Tab-separated table of C-alpha atoms in Angstrom:
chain	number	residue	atom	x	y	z
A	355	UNK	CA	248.555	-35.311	222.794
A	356	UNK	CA	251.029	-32.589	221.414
A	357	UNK	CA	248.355	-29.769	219.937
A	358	UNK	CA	249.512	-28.275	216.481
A	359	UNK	CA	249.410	-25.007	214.661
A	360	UNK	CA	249.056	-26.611	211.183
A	361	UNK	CA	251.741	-26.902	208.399
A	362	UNK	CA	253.659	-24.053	208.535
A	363	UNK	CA	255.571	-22.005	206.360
A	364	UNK	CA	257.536	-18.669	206.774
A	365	UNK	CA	257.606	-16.486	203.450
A	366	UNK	CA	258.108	-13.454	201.219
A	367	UNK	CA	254.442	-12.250	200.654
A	368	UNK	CA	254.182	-9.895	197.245
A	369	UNK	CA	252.691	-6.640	197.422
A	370	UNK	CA	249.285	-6.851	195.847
A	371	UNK	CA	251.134	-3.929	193.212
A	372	UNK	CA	253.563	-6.714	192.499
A	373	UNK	CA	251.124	-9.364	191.805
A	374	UNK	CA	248.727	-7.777	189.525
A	375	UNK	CA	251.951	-6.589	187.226
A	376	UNK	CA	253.669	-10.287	187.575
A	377	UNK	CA	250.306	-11.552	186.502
A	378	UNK	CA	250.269	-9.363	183.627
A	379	UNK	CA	253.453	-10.169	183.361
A	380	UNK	CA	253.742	-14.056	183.176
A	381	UNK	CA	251.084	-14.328	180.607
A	382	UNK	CA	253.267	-12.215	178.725
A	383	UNK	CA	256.320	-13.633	179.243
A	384	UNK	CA	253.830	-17.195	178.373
A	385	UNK	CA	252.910	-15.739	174.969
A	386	UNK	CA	250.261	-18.503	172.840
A	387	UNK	CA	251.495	-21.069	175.128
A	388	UNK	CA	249.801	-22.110	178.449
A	389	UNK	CA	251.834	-22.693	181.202
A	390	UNK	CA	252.655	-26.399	181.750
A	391	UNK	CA	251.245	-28.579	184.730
A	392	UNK	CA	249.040	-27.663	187.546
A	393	UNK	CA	249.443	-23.458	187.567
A	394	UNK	CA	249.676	-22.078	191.179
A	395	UNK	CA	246.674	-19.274	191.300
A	396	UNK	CA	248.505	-15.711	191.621
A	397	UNK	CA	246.417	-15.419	195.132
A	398	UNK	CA	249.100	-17.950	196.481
A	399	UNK	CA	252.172	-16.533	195.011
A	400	UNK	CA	255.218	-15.762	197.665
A	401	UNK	CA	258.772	-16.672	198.067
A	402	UNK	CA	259.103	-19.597	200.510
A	403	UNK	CA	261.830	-19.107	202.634
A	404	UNK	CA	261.413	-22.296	204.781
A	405	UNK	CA	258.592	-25.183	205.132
A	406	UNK	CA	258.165	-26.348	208.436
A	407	UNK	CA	255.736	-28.617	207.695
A	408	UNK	CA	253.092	-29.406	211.097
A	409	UNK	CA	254.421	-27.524	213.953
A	410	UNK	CA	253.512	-28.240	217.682
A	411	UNK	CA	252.297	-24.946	219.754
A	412	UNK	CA	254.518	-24.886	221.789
A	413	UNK	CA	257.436	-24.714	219.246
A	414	UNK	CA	255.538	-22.583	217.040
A	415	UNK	CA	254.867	-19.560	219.993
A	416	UNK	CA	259.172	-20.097	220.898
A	417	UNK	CA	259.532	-19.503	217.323
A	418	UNK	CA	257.363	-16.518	217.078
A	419	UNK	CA	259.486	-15.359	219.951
A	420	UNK	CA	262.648	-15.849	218.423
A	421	UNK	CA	261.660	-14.407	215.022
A	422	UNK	CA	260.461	-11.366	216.783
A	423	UNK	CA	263.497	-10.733	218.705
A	424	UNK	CA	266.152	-11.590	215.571
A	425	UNK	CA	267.450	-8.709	213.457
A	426	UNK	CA	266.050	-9.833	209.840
A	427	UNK	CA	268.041	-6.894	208.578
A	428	UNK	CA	266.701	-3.658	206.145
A	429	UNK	CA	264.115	-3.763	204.090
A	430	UNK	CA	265.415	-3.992	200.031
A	431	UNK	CA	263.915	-4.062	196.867
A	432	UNK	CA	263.721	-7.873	194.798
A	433	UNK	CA	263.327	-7.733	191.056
A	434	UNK	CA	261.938	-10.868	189.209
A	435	UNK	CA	263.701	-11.856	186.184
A	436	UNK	CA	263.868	-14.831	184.331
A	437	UNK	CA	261.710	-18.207	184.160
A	438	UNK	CA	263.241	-21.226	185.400
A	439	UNK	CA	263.033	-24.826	186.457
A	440	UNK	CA	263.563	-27.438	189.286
A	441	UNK	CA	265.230	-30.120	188.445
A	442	UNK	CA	266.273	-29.116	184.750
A	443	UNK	CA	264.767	-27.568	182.020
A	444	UNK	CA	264.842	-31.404	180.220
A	445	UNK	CA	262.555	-33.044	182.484
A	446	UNK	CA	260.922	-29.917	184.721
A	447	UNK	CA	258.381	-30.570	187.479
A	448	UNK	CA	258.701	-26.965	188.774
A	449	UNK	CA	258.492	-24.018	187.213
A	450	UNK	CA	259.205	-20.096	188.071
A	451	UNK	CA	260.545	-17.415	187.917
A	452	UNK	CA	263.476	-16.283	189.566
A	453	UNK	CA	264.726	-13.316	191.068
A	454	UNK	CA	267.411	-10.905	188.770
A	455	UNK	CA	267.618	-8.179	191.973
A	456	UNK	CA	268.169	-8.818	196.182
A	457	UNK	CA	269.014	-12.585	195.580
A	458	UNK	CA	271.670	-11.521	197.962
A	459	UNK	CA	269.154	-9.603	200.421
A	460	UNK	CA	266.304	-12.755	200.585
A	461	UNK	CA	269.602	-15.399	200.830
A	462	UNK	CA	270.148	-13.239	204.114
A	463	UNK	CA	267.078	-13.255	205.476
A	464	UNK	CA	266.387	-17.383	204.735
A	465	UNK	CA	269.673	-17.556	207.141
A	466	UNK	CA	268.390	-14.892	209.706
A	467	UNK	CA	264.735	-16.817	210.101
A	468	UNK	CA	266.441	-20.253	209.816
A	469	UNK	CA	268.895	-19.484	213.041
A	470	UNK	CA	264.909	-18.362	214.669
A	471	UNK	CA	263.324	-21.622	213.806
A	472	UNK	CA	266.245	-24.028	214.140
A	473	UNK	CA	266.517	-22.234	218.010
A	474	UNK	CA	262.475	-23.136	218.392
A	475	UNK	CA	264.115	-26.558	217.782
A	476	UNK	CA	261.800	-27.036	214.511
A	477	UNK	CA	264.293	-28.765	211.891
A	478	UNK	CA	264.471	-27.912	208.754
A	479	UNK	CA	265.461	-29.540	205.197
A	480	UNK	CA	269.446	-28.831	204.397
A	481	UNK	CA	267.958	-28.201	200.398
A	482	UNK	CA	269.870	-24.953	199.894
A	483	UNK	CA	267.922	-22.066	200.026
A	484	UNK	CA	267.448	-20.667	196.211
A	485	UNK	CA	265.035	-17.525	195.398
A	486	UNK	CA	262.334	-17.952	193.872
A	487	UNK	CA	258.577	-17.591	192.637
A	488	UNK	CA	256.803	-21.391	191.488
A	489	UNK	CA	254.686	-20.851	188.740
A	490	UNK	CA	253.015	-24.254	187.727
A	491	UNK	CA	254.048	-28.154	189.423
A	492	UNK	CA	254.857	-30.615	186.298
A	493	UNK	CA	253.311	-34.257	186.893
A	494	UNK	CA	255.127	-36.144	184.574
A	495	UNK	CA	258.027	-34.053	184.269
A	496	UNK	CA	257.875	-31.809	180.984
A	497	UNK	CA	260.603	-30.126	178.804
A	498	UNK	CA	260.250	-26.619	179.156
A	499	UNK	CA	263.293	-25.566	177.008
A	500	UNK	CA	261.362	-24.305	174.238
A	501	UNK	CA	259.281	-22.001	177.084
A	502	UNK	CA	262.529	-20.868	178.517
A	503	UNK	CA	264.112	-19.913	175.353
A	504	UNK	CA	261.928	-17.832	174.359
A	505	UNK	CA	260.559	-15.940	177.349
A	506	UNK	CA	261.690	-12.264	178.401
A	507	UNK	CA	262.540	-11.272	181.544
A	508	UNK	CA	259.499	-10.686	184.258
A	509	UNK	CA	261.142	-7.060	184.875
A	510	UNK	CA	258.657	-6.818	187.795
A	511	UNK	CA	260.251	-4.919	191.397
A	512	UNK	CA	258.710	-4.577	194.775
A	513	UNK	CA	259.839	-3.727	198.313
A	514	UNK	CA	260.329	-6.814	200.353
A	515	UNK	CA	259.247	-4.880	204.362
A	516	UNK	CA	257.990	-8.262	206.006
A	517	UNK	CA	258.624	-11.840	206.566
A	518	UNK	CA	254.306	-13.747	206.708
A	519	UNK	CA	253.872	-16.845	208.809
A	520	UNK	CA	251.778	-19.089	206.835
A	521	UNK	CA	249.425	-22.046	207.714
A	522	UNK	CA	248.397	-23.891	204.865
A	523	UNK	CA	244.996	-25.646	204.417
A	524	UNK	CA	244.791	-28.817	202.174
A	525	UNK	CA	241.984	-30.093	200.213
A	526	UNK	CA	239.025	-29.447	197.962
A	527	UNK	CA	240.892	-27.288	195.365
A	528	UNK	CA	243.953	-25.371	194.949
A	529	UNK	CA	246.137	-24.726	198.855
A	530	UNK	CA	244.664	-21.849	201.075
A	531	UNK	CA	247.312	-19.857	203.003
A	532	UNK	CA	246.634	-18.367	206.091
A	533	UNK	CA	248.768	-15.560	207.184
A	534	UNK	CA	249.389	-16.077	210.898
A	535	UNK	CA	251.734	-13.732	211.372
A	536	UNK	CA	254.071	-11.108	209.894
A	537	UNK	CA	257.489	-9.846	211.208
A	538	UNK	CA	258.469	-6.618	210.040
A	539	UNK	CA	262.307	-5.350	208.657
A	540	UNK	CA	264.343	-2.915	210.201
């Protein structure tokens, strides 16, 4: 039997500076309204760059290797901006916020830790990577237009100086995420 890490997941972890002002922020940028669907607890907040879903051992340690030896490039600052939604604003099941600064810079690194996993010979989904914060999951899908009209930009910046390995733990609640590991910028 093939032993497993877990379900993995690398990612951009905020600063703890940046989450306490997005908090702040997002209930803000909420006003009277609560956000829609099941809200995702500002503990758990990051910028998934790739699920991997259950990875075996030995593809997760090759994958460690290979992250650890591939230039993920500077570090660079990311602003959040706007709120947003996956599939459309109409019928929304996802909802965040996006990023207005280093779209470019976090594009880059998805492709420089997506050449490390796909050489651990973990495959990934071909969903385009797009940058972004989830706020809330919608079950039923919602329309959110009225939300997005009206809310200001987040206007929150941090430093982006690592890439976190993540195992996520299912059940009783809202996800846990482990960090496992985390691979520094240049």
């Amino acid at each position: 039997m093939v032993e497993s890490v877990g379900r993995i997941f690398l990612a951009v972890d905020l600063t703890s500076e940046a989450r306490q002002a997005l908090s702040r922020r997002v209930m803000e940028m909420a006003g009277d309204r609560k956000l829609p669907g099941r809200v995702t607890p500002p503990r758990n907040w990051h910028m998934t760059l790739w699920f991997l879903g259950d990875v075996a051992r030995d593809r997760y340690e090759m994958m460690s290797h290979y992250l650890s030896e591939t230039p993920l490039g500077d570090a660079f600052r990311c602003r959040f901006g706007e709120l947003g939604s996956f599939p459309r604003a109409r019928r929304a099941t996802v909802l965040w916020v996006g990023v207005s600064r280093g779209s470019r810079s976090l594009s880059a690194l998805a492709a420089a830790t997506k050449e490390a996993v796909a050489g651990a010979g973990i495959p990934l989904s071909e969903r385009p990577f797009s940058p972004h914060l989830t706020l809330s999951r919608i079950r039923p899908p919602r329309d959110v237009r009225a939300l997005l009209g009206s809310a200001p930009s987040a206007e929150v910046e941090m430093t982006v100086r690592e890439v976190t390995v993540f195992r996520s733990h299912l059940g009783g609640g809202p996800p846990r995420y482990e960090a496992l590991e985390r691979i520094p910028l240049s």
